[in-house]
Coordinates of C-alpha atoms and ligand atoms in Angstrom, one line a residue:
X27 CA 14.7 10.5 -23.3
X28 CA 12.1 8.4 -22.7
X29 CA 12.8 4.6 -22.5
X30 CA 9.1 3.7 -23.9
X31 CA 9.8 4.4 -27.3
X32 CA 7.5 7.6 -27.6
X33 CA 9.0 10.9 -28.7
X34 CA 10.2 12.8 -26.3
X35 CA 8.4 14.6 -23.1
X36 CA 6.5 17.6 -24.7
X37 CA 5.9 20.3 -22.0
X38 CA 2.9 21.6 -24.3
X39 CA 1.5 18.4 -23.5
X40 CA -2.0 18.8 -22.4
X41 CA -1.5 17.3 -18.8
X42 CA 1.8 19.5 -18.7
X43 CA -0.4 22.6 -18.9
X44 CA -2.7 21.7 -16.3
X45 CA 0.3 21.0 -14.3
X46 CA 1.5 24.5 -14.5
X47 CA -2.1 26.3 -13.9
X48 CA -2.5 27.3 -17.4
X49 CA -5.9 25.6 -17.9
X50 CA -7.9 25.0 -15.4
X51 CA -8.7 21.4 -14.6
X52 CA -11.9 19.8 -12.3
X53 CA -9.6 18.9 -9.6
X54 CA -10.1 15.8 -7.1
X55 CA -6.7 15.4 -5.7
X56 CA -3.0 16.9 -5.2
X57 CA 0.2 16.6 -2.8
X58 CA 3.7 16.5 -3.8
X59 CA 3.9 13.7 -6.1
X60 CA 0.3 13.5 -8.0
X61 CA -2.5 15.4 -9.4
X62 CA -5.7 13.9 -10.1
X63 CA -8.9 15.5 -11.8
X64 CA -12.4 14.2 -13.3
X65 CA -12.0 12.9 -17.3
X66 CA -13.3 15.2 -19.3
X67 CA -15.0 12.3 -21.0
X68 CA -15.8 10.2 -18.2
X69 CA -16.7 6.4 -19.2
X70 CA -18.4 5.3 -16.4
X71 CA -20.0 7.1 -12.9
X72 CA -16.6 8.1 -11.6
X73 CA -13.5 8.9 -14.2
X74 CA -10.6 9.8 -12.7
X75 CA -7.1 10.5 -13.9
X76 CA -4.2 10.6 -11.8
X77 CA -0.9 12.2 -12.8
X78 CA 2.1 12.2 -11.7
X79 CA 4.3 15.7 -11.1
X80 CA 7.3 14.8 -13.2
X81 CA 7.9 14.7 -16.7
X82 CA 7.3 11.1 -17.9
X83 CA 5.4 10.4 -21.1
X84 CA 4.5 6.5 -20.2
X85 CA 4.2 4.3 -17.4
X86 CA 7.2 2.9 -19.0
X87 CA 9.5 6.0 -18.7
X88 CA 8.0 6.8 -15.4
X89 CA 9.0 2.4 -14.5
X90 CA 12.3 3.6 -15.5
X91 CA 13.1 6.9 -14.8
X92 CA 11.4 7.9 -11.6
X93 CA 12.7 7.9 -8.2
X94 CA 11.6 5.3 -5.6
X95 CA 10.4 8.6 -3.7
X96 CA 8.9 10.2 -6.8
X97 CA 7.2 6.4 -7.3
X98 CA 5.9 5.2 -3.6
X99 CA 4.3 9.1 -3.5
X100 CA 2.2 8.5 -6.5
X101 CA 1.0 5.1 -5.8
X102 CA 0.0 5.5 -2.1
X103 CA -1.7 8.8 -4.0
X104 CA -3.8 6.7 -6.4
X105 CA -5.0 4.6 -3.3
X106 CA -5.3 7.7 -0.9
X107 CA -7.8 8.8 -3.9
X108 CA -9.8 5.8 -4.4
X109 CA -9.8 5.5 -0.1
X110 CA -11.1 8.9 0.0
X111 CA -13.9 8.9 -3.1
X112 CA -15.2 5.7 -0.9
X113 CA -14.8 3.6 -3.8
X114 CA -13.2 0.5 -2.1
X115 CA -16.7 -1.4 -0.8
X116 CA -17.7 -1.7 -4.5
X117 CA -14.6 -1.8 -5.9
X118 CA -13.4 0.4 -8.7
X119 CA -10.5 -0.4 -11.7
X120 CA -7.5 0.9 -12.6
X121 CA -5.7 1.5 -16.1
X122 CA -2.8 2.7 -17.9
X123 CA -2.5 2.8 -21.4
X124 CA 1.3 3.1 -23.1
X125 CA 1.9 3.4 -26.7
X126 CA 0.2 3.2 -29.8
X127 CA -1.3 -0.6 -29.0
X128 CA -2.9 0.9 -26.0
X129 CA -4.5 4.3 -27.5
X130 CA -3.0 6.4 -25.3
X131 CA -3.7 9.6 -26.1
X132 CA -1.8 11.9 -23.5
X133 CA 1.6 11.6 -23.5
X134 CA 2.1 12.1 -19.7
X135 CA 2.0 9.1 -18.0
X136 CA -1.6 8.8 -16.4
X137 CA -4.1 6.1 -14.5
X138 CA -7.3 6.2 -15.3
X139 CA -9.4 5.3 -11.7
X140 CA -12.9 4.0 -12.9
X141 CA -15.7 3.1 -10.9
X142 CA -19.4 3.9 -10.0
X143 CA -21.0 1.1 -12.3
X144 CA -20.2 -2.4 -12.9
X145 CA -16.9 -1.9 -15.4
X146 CA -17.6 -5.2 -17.3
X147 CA -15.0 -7.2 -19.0
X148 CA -11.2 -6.4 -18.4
X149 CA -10.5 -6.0 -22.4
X150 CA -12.7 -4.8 -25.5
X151 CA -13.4 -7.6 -28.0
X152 CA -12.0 -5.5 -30.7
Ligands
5GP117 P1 -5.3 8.0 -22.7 O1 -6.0 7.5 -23.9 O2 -4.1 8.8 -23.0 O3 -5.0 6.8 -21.8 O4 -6.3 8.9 -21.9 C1 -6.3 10.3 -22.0 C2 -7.5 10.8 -21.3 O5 -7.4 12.1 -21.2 C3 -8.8 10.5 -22.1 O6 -9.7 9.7 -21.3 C4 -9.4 11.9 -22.3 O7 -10.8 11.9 -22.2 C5 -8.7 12.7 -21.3 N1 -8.5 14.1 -21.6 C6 -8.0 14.6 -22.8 N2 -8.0 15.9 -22.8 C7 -8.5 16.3 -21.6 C8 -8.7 17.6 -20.9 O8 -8.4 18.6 -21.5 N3 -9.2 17.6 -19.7 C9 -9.5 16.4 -19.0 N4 -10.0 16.5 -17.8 N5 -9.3 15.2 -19.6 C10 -8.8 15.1 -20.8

């Protein structure tokens, strides 16, 4: 059960399918612990969203209910992607939406990896 709370994990999640190879994804990135692959609606030059293997809805449940193995893989994956795009001379940002505040859409925990373009201020106004 998620502690974030979201309903709980749906498998038919979108991310879950992509996951398990039953739609194909535009992929930049996997090892044991993340996935990663373009947005399909990329918001600036480079769109990237990372995911991790396990079944967590939020970056709340995955805070929670990961494993220090399950969340050191994932992070040293996010940078390992950004290293290897050859996004850190100009920088690039990272995000997480969780919950209904946030917009998230996808209810397996993701970070979006944007860069490519000046990204502007932190927050929308509105
Ligand atoms: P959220 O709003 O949950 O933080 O972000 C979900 C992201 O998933 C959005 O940026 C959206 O464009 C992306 N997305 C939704 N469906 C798909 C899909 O089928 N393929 C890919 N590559 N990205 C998707």
């Amino acid at each position: 059960m998620p502690v974030s709370g979201l309903p709980p994990y749906d498998d038919a999640n979108i991310f879950a399918r992509m996951l398990r190879g039953e739609i194909p994804c535009n992929k930049v990135y996997e090892d044991d612990w993340a996935l990663a692959f373009h947005d399909i609606h990329p918001q600036a030059p480079t769109h990237v969203l990372v995911i991790p293997k396990g079944r967590y809805c939020s970056f709340a449940d995955f805070a929670a209910g990961a494993s220090e193995a399950e969340i050191a893989g994932f992070m040293r994956a996010v940078g390992k992607i950004a290293r290897d795009l050859g996004l850190e001379a100009l920088g690039y940002r990272l995000l997480a939406n969780m919950g209904a505040d946030s917009g998230q859409e996808v209810a397996h925990f993701h970070v979006h990896l944007f860069a490519g373009r000046k990204l502007g201020r932190m927050l929308a106004s509105t």
